[in-house]
mmCIF file with all atom_site columns, C-alpha atoms in Angstrom:
data_model
loop_
_atom_site.group_PDB
_atom_site.id
_atom_site.type_symbol
_atom_site.label_atom_id
_atom_site.label_alt_id
_atom_site.label_comp_id
_atom_site.label_asym_id
_atom_site.label_entity_id
_atom_site.label_seq_id
_atom_site.pdbx_PDB_ins_code
_atom_site.Cartn_x
_atom_site.Cartn_y
_atom_site.Cartn_z
_atom_site.occupancy
_atom_site.B_iso_or_equiv
_atom_site.pdbx_formal_charge
_atom_site.auth_seq_id
_atom_site.auth_comp_id
_atom_site.auth_asym_id
_atom_site.auth_atom_id
_atom_site.pdbx_PDB_model_num
ATOM 1   C CA . MET L 1 1   ? 0.044   -79.006  -101.120 1.00 47.00 ? 265 MET L CA 1
ATOM 2   C CA . TYR L 1 2   ? -0.152  -81.750  -98.415  1.00 50.00 ? 266 TYR L CA 1
ATOM 3   C CA . GLU L 1 3   ? -2.754  -78.877  -96.470  1.00 63.00 ? 267 GLU L CA 1
ATOM 4   C CA . ASN L 1 4   ? -4.694  -77.918  -99.770  1.00 80.00 ? 268 ASN L CA 1
ATOM 5   C CA . GLU L 1 5   ? -7.539  -80.801  -99.566  1.00 80.00 ? 269 GLU L CA 1
ATOM 6   C CA . GLU L 1 6   ? -9.224  -79.124  -103.748 1.00 79.00 ? 270 GLU L CA 1
ATOM 7   C CA . LEU L 1 7   ? -5.607  -79.164  -104.737 1.00 82.00 ? 271 LEU L CA 1
ATOM 8   C CA . LEU L 1 8   ? -4.969  -82.496  -103.632 1.00 81.00 ? 272 LEU L CA 1
ATOM 9   C CA . ARG L 1 9   ? -8.260  -84.279  -105.054 1.00 81.00 ? 273 ARG L CA 1
ATOM 10  C CA . GLU L 1 10  ? -7.197  -81.705  -108.538 1.00 83.00 ? 274 GLU L CA 1
ATOM 11  C CA . LEU L 1 11  ? -3.804  -84.180  -108.513 1.00 81.00 ? 275 LEU L CA 1
ATOM 12  C CA . LEU L 1 12  ? -5.731  -87.073  -107.879 1.00 80.00 ? 276 LEU L CA 1
ATOM 13  C CA . GLU L 1 13  ? -7.884  -87.104  -110.772 1.00 81.00 ? 277 GLU L CA 1
ATOM 14  C CA . ALA L 1 14  ? -4.723  -85.820  -112.531 1.00 80.00 ? 278 ALA L CA 1
ATOM 15  C CA . ASN L 1 15  ? -3.023  -88.565  -111.679 1.00 79.00 ? 279 ASN L CA 1
ATOM 16  C CA . PRO L 1 16  ? -3.696  -91.024  -109.519 1.00 78.00 ? 280 PRO L CA 1
ATOM 17  C CA . GLY L 1 17  ? -0.630  -92.739  -109.385 1.00 80.00 ? 281 GLY L CA 1
ATOM 18  C CA . LYS L 1 18  ? 0.445   -89.534  -107.118 1.00 78.00 ? 282 LYS L CA 1
ATOM 19  C CA . VAL L 1 19  ? -0.974  -91.021  -103.752 1.00 78.00 ? 283 VAL L CA 1
ATOM 20  C CA . TYR L 1 20  ? 2.539   -93.709  -104.254 1.00 79.00 ? 284 TYR L CA 1
ATOM 21  C CA . TYR L 1 21  ? 4.611   -90.673  -104.029 1.00 84.00 ? 285 TYR L CA 1
ATOM 22  C CA . ARG L 1 22  ? 7.141   -90.087  -101.516 1.00 88.00 ? 286 ARG L CA 1
ATOM 23  C CA . ASP L 1 23  ? 9.355   -87.537  -100.656 1.00 87.00 ? 287 ASP L CA 1
ATOM 24  C CA . LYS L 1 24  ? 13.315  -88.319  -99.902  1.00 93.00 ? 288 LYS L CA 1
ATOM 25  C CA . HIS L 1 25  ? 12.765  -90.230  -96.191  1.00 92.00 ? 289 HIS L CA 1
ATOM 26  C CA . GLY L 1 26  ? 10.286  -92.280  -97.816  1.00 89.00 ? 290 GLY L CA 1
ATOM 27  C CA . ARG L 1 27  ? 7.541   -90.900  -96.419  1.00 94.00 ? 291 ARG L CA 1
ATOM 28  C CA . SER L 1 28  ? 3.891   -90.195  -98.757  1.00 94.00 ? 292 SER L CA 1
ATOM 29  C CA . ALA L 1 29  ? 1.440   -88.347  -98.196  1.00 92.00 ? 293 ALA L CA 1
ATOM 30  C CA . LEU L 1 30  ? -0.210  -89.602  -95.810  1.00 96.00 ? 294 LEU L CA 1
ATOM 31  C CA . HIS L 1 31  ? 2.883   -89.699  -93.469  1.00 97.00 ? 295 HIS L CA 1
ATOM 32  C CA . ILE L 1 32  ? 2.497   -86.227  -92.953  1.00 94.00 ? 296 ILE L CA 1
ATOM 33  C CA . ALA L 1 33  ? -1.621  -86.263  -92.977  1.00 95.00 ? 297 ALA L CA 1
ATOM 34  C CA . ALA L 1 34  ? -1.524  -88.374  -90.275  1.00 97.00 ? 298 ALA L CA 1
ATOM 35  C CA . GLN L 1 35  ? 1.570   -86.896  -88.378  1.00 97.00 ? 299 GLN L CA 1
ATOM 36  C CA . ASN L 1 36  ? -0.439  -83.567  -88.768  1.00 96.00 ? 300 ASN L CA 1
ATOM 37  C CA . GLY L 1 37  ? -3.368  -85.090  -88.494  1.00 96.00 ? 301 GLY L CA 1
ATOM 38  C CA . ASN L 1 38  ? -5.271  -83.586  -91.451  1.00 95.00 ? 302 ASN L CA 1
ATOM 39  C CA . LEU L 1 39  ? -8.376  -85.442  -91.510  1.00 96.00 ? 303 LEU L CA 1
ATOM 40  C CA . SER L 1 40  ? -9.882  -84.042  -94.311  1.00 95.00 ? 304 SER L CA 1
ATOM 41  C CA . ILE L 1 41  ? -6.593  -84.605  -96.152  1.00 94.00 ? 305 ILE L CA 1
ATOM 42  C CA . LEU L 1 42  ? -6.123  -87.946  -94.057  1.00 96.00 ? 306 LEU L CA 1
ATOM 43  C CA . ASP L 1 43  ? -9.392  -89.490  -95.916  1.00 95.00 ? 307 ASP L CA 1
ATOM 44  C CA . LEU L 1 44  ? -9.033  -88.377  -99.341  1.00 94.00 ? 308 LEU L CA 1
ATOM 45  C CA . LEU L 1 45  ? -5.618  -89.642  -98.954  1.00 95.00 ? 309 LEU L CA 1
ATOM 46  C CA . ILE L 1 46  ? -7.678  -93.057  -97.934  1.00 95.00 ? 310 ILE L CA 1
ATOM 47  C CA . GLU L 1 47  ? -10.756 -93.115  -100.473 1.00 93.00 ? 311 GLU L CA 1
ATOM 48  C CA . ALA L 1 48  ? -7.186  -92.551  -103.451 1.00 92.00 ? 312 ALA L CA 1
ATOM 49  C CA . GLY L 1 49  ? -6.741  -95.766  -102.877 1.00 93.00 ? 313 GLY L CA 1
ATOM 50  C CA . ALA L 1 50  ? -3.011  -94.993  -100.022 1.00 94.00 ? 314 ALA L CA 1
ATOM 51  C CA . ASP L 1 51  ? -1.792  -97.782  -98.704  1.00 95.00 ? 315 ASP L CA 1
ATOM 52  C CA . VAL L 1 52  ? -2.922  -96.754  -94.287  1.00 96.00 ? 316 VAL L CA 1
ATOM 53  C CA . ASN L 1 53  ? -0.154  -100.098 -93.382  1.00 97.00 ? 317 ASN L CA 1
ATOM 54  C CA . SER L 1 54  ? 3.106   -98.881  -96.037  1.00 96.00 ? 318 SER L CA 1
ATOM 55  C CA . MET L 1 55  ? 6.451   -98.077  -94.144  1.00 96.00 ? 319 MET L CA 1
ATOM 56  C CA . ALA L 1 56  ? 8.436   -94.899  -94.336  1.00 93.00 ? 320 ALA L CA 1
ATOM 57  C CA . GLY L 1 57  ? 11.955  -95.497  -95.700  1.00 87.00 ? 321 GLY L CA 1
ATOM 58  C CA . PRO L 1 58  ? 14.953  -96.056  -93.207  1.00 91.00 ? 322 PRO L CA 1
ATOM 59  C CA . SER L 1 59  ? 16.172  -92.771  -92.621  1.00 84.00 ? 323 SER L CA 1
ATOM 60  C CA . ALA L 1 60  ? 12.479  -92.271  -90.807  1.00 89.00 ? 324 ALA L CA 1
ATOM 61  C CA . LEU L 1 61  ? 11.926  -95.723  -88.708  1.00 86.00 ? 325 LEU L CA 1
ATOM 62  C CA . CYS L 1 62  ? 10.166  -97.985  -91.698  1.00 93.00 ? 326 CYS L CA 1
ATOM 63  C CA . ALA L 1 63  ? 7.630   -96.513  -89.742  1.00 97.00 ? 327 ALA L CA 1
ATOM 64  C CA . THR L 1 64  ? 3.844   -96.856  -91.004  1.00 98.00 ? 328 THR L CA 1
ATOM 65  C CA . PRO L 1 65  ? 0.947   -93.356  -90.908  1.00 98.00 ? 329 PRO L CA 1
ATOM 66  C CA . LEU L 1 66  ? -0.626  -95.054  -87.307  1.00 98.00 ? 330 LEU L CA 1
ATOM 67  C CA . HIS L 1 67  ? 2.746   -94.842  -85.719  1.00 97.00 ? 331 HIS L CA 1
ATOM 68  C CA . VAL L 1 68  ? 3.912   -91.146  -86.411  1.00 98.00 ? 332 VAL L CA 1
ATOM 69  C CA . ALA L 1 69  ? -0.291  -90.113  -86.024  1.00 98.00 ? 333 ALA L CA 1
ATOM 70  C CA . ALA L 1 70  ? 0.286   -92.171  -82.111  1.00 98.00 ? 334 ALA L CA 1
ATOM 71  C CA . VAL L 1 71  ? 4.074   -89.987  -81.631  1.00 98.00 ? 335 VAL L CA 1
ATOM 72  C CA . ALA L 1 72  ? 2.573   -86.919  -82.394  1.00 98.00 ? 336 ALA L CA 1
ATOM 73  C CA . GLY L 1 73  ? -1.595  -87.526  -80.426  1.00 98.00 ? 337 GLY L CA 1
ATOM 74  C CA . ARG L 1 74  ? -3.283  -87.083  -83.341  1.00 98.00 ? 338 ARG L CA 1
ATOM 75  C CA . LEU L 1 75  ? -5.974  -88.523  -81.313  1.00 97.00 ? 339 LEU L CA 1
ATOM 76  C CA . GLU L 1 76  ? -9.209  -88.616  -83.914  1.00 98.00 ? 340 GLU L CA 1
ATOM 77  C CA . ALA L 1 77  ? -5.128  -89.895  -87.017  1.00 98.00 ? 341 ALA L CA 1
ATOM 78  C CA . VAL L 1 78  ? -5.956  -93.127  -85.289  1.00 98.00 ? 342 VAL L CA 1
ATOM 79  C CA . ARG L 1 79  ? -9.104  -92.804  -84.891  1.00 97.00 ? 343 ARG L CA 1
ATOM 80  C CA . HIS L 1 80  ? -9.532  -92.475  -89.178  1.00 97.00 ? 344 HIS L CA 1
ATOM 81  C CA . LEU L 1 81  ? -5.921  -94.878  -89.744  1.00 97.00 ? 345 LEU L CA 1
ATOM 82  C CA . ILE L 1 82  ? -7.633  -97.518  -87.277  1.00 95.00 ? 346 ILE L CA 1
ATOM 83  C CA . GLU L 1 83  ? -10.827 -97.768  -89.425  1.00 94.00 ? 347 GLU L CA 1
ATOM 84  C CA . ALA L 1 84  ? -9.141  -97.603  -92.201  1.00 96.00 ? 348 ALA L CA 1
ATOM 85  C CA . GLY L 1 85  ? -7.605  -100.932 -91.694  1.00 94.00 ? 349 GLY L CA 1
ATOM 86  C CA . ALA L 1 86  ? -3.840  -100.140 -89.975  1.00 96.00 ? 350 ALA L CA 1
ATOM 87  C CA . GLU L 1 87  ? -2.453  -103.179 -88.253  1.00 94.00 ? 351 GLU L CA 1
ATOM 88  C CA . LEU L 1 88  ? -2.382  -101.646 -84.882  1.00 94.00 ? 352 LEU L CA 1
ATOM 89  C CA . LEU L 1 89  ? 1.031   -104.735 -83.768  1.00 92.00 ? 353 LEU L CA 1
ATOM 90  C CA . ALA L 1 90  ? 3.033   -103.192 -86.957  1.00 94.00 ? 354 ALA L CA 1
ATOM 91  C CA . THR L 1 91  ? 6.419   -101.772 -86.130  1.00 95.00 ? 355 THR L CA 1
ATOM 92  C CA . ASP L 1 92  ? 9.162   -99.220  -86.813  1.00 96.00 ? 356 ASP L CA 1
ATOM 93  C CA . LEU L 1 93  ? 12.622  -99.612  -87.576  1.00 94.00 ? 357 LEU L CA 1
ATOM 94  C CA . ARG L 1 94  ? 13.455  -100.234 -83.998  1.00 94.00 ? 358 ARG L CA 1
ATOM 95  C CA . ASP L 1 95  ? 10.866  -102.835 -83.638  1.00 94.00 ? 359 ASP L CA 1
ATOM 96  C CA . HIS L 1 96  ? 8.213   -100.477 -81.386  1.00 94.00 ? 360 HIS L CA 1
ATOM 97  C CA . CYS L 1 97  ? 4.771   -100.715 -82.277  1.00 94.00 ? 361 CYS L CA 1
ATOM 98  C CA . ALA L 1 98  ? 2.575   -97.199  -82.714  1.00 96.00 ? 362 ALA L CA 1
ATOM 99  C CA . LEU L 1 99  ? 1.252   -97.879  -78.222  1.00 93.00 ? 363 LEU L CA 1
ATOM 100 C CA . GLU L 1 100 ? 4.834   -97.857  -77.794  1.00 92.00 ? 364 GLU L CA 1
ATOM 101 C CA . LEU L 1 101 ? 5.224   -95.257  -78.943  1.00 96.00 ? 365 LEU L CA 1
ATOM 102 C CA . ALA L 1 102 ? 2.710   -92.688  -78.240  1.00 95.00 ? 366 ALA L CA 1
ATOM 103 C CA . GLN L 1 103 ? 3.031   -93.845  -74.615  1.00 92.00 ? 367 GLN L CA 1
ATOM 104 C CA . MET L 1 104 ? 7.626   -93.421  -74.772  1.00 95.00 ? 368 MET L CA 1
ATOM 105 C CA . ALA L 1 105 ? 5.426   -89.680  -76.317  1.00 96.00 ? 369 ALA L CA 1
ATOM 106 C CA . ASN L 1 106 ? 3.591   -89.403  -72.943  1.00 94.00 ? 370 ASN L CA 1
ATOM 107 C CA . GLN L 1 107 ? 0.467   -89.591  -75.577  1.00 95.00 ? 371 GLN L CA 1
ATOM 108 C CA . PHE L 1 108 ? -1.734  -90.613  -73.110  1.00 90.00 ? 372 PHE L CA 1
ATOM 109 C CA . GLU L 1 109 ? -5.088  -90.228  -74.437  1.00 93.00 ? 373 GLU L CA 1
ATOM 110 C CA . THR L 1 110 ? -3.168  -91.135  -77.810  1.00 95.00 ? 374 THR L CA 1
ATOM 111 C CA . ALA L 1 111 ? -2.080  -94.370  -75.568  1.00 91.00 ? 375 ALA L CA 1
ATOM 112 C CA . CYS L 1 112 ? -5.462  -95.411  -74.242  1.00 88.00 ? 376 CYS L CA 1
ATOM 113 C CA . LEU L 1 113 ? -7.972  -95.978  -77.443  1.00 93.00 ? 377 LEU L CA 1
ATOM 114 C CA . LEU L 1 114 ? -5.028  -97.681  -79.126  1.00 93.00 ? 378 LEU L CA 1
ATOM 115 C CA . ILE L 1 115 ? -4.848  -100.265 -76.054  1.00 89.00 ? 379 ILE L CA 1
ATOM 116 C CA . ASP L 1 116 ? -8.614  -99.558  -75.986  1.00 88.00 ? 380 ASP L CA 1
ATOM 117 C CA . ALA L 1 117 ? -7.871  -101.520 -79.898  1.00 90.00 ? 381 ALA L CA 1
ATOM 118 C CA . ILE L 1 118 ? -5.773  -103.679 -79.764  1.00 85.00 ? 382 ILE L CA 1
ATOM 119 C CA . GLY L 1 119 ? -7.576  -104.809 -76.642  1.00 80.00 ? 383 GLY L CA 1
ATOM 120 C CA . LEU L 1 120 ? -11.084 -105.684 -79.041  1.00 69.00 ? 384 LEU L CA 1
ATOM 121 C CA . PHE L 1 121 ? -8.488  -106.593 -81.865  1.00 66.00 ? 385 PHE L CA 1
ATOM 122 C CA . GLU L 1 122 ? -7.347  -109.688 -78.860  1.00 67.00 ? 386 GLU L CA 1
ATOM 123 C CA . GLN L 1 123 ? -11.111 -110.065 -77.764  1.00 66.00 ? 387 GLN L CA 1
ATOM 124 C CA . ILE L 1 124 ? -12.133 -111.106 -80.934  1.00 63.00 ? 388 ILE L CA 1
ATOM 125 C CA . ILE L 1 125 ? -9.080  -113.555 -82.259  1.00 63.00 ? 389 ILE L CA 1
ATOM 126 C CA . THR L 1 126 ? -9.199  -115.019 -78.954  1.00 64.00 ? 390 THR L CA 1
ATOM 127 C CA . MET L 1 127 ? -13.762 -114.950 -78.749  1.00 60.00 ? 391 MET L CA 1
ATOM 128 C CA . LEU L 1 128 ? -12.768 -116.735 -82.222  1.00 58.00 ? 392 LEU L CA 1
ATOM 129 C CA . THR L 1 129 ? -10.302 -119.030 -81.505  1.00 57.00 ? 393 THR L CA 1
ATOM 130 C CA . LEU L 1 130 ? -12.000 -120.362 -77.726  1.00 56.00 ? 394 LEU L CA 1
ATOM 131 C CA . ASP L 1 131 ? -15.564 -119.258 -77.620  1.00 51.00 ? 395 ASP L CA 1
ATOM 132 C CA . SER L 1 132 ? -17.144 -119.542 -81.547  1.00 51.00 ? 396 SER L CA 1
ATOM 133 C CA . CYS L 1 133 ? -18.113 -122.965 -83.490  1.00 48.00 ? 397 CYS L CA 1
ATOM 134 C CA . LEU L 1 134 ? -15.640 -121.152 -86.287  1.00 51.00 ? 398 LEU L CA 1
ATOM 135 C CA . GLY L 1 135 ? -12.341 -121.279 -83.440  1.00 51.00 ? 399 GLY L CA 1
ATOM 136 C CA . TYR L 1 136 ? -11.916 -124.341 -85.878  1.00 49.00 ? 400 TYR L CA 1
ATOM 137 C CA . ILE L 1 137 ? -11.593 -121.911 -89.169  1.00 51.00 ? 401 ILE L CA 1
ATOM 138 C CA . ILE L 1 138 ? -9.334  -119.912 -87.095  1.00 51.00 ? 402 ILE L CA 1
ATOM 139 C CA . SER L 1 139 ? -6.255  -123.295 -87.108  1.00 51.00 ? 403 SER L CA 1
ATOM 140 C CA . ALA L 1 140 ? -6.361  -122.584 -91.024  1.00 51.00 ? 404 ALA L CA 1
ATOM 141 C CA . ILE L 1 141 ? -6.391  -118.910 -91.806  1.00 54.00 ? 405 ILE L CA 1
ATOM 142 C CA . SER L 1 142 ? -3.627  -116.782 -90.937  1.00 56.00 ? 406 SER L CA 1
ATOM 143 C CA . ILE L 1 143 ? -3.904  -113.823 -88.570  1.00 57.00 ? 407 ILE L CA 1
ATOM 144 C CA . LYS L 1 144 ? -4.037  -111.512 -91.252  1.00 59.00 ? 408 LYS L CA 1
ATOM 145 C CA . GLN L 1 145 ? -6.680  -113.677 -93.245  1.00 59.00 ? 409 GLN L CA 1
ATOM 146 C CA . ILE L 1 146 ? -9.013  -112.516 -89.416  1.00 60.00 ? 410 ILE L CA 1
ATOM 147 C CA . GLU L 1 147 ? -8.309  -108.704 -89.766  1.00 63.00 ? 411 GLU L CA 1
ATOM 148 C CA . GLU L 1 148 ? -9.706  -109.244 -92.831  1.00 64.00 ? 412 GLU L CA 1
ATOM 149 C CA . ILE L 1 149 ? -12.841 -110.792 -91.458  1.00 61.00 ? 413 ILE L CA 1
ATOM 150 C CA . ILE L 1 150 ? -12.920 -107.999 -89.145  1.00 62.00 ? 414 ILE L CA 1
ATOM 151 C CA . LYS L 1 151 ? -11.583 -105.339 -91.088  1.00 63.00 ? 415 LYS L CA 1
ATOM 152 C CA . ASN L 1 152 ? -15.174 -104.789 -92.301  1.00 56.00 ? 416 ASN L CA 1
ATOM 153 C CA . ASP L 1 153 ? -16.610 -104.480 -88.759  1.00 58.00 ? 417 ASP L CA 1
ATOM 154 C CA . ARG L 1 154 ? -14.215 -101.687 -87.481  1.00 56.00 ? 418 ARG L CA 1
ATOM 155 C CA . LYS L 1 155 ? -16.673 -98.916  -88.530  1.00 50.00 ? 419 LYS L CA 1
ATOM 156 C CA . LYS L 1 156 ? -19.329 -100.094 -86.383  1.00 50.00 ? 420 LYS L CA 1
ATOM 157 C CA . ILE L 1 157 ? -16.915 -101.608 -83.317  1.00 48.00 ? 421 ILE L CA 1
ATOM 158 C CA . TRP L 1 158 ? -15.714 -98.242  -83.589  1.00 50.00 ? 422 TRP L CA 1
ATOM 159 C CA . SER L 1 159 ? -19.329 -95.992  -83.202  1.00 50.00 ? 423 SER L CA 1
#
C-alpha cells in the first residue's frame, strides 16, 4: 500500500480517516513514505491531511517523519517535509533532533540541508526580534505562532 500511489489515493478517497492509521509501533504511512523517500506518496499523504509532525510510538523512539527521513538520508523527503512545515527542532524519545540524527547516521548532505534550514529559521526569528519594527510583537506571541507566520513562505524560501 505504501508504494502504490493509485491504490493509496483510492483508499484515502473511500476512507479519508485512513491517513491517520498507525502500525503497531505507532508509525504512520507518512513515516514509512519519508523513510523510503517515496516523494509521490509523501506528497499525497500531506495533501490528504497527514500530520508532518506526528510522533511514532515509544517503540519507534517517538520519531517524526523528519527524523526517519534524516536518518535514512532521504534528502528530497527532508526538503518536502520542511516545506510542509515540519518542526526542525522537534526531538525524539532520546532527545535528538533531526539534525543530530542525520549527523550520527553520517548523512552529511541531509545534515547540511537541516543546518541551512535551521540557520535560516533562526535568522528570521532574530530579524523579527531585533531588527524589525514588528519586534515588540514577538514578546506577545510564541515560537509556534512565528512558525505559522513564516510557514506559508517556506516554499518561496526554498525556491
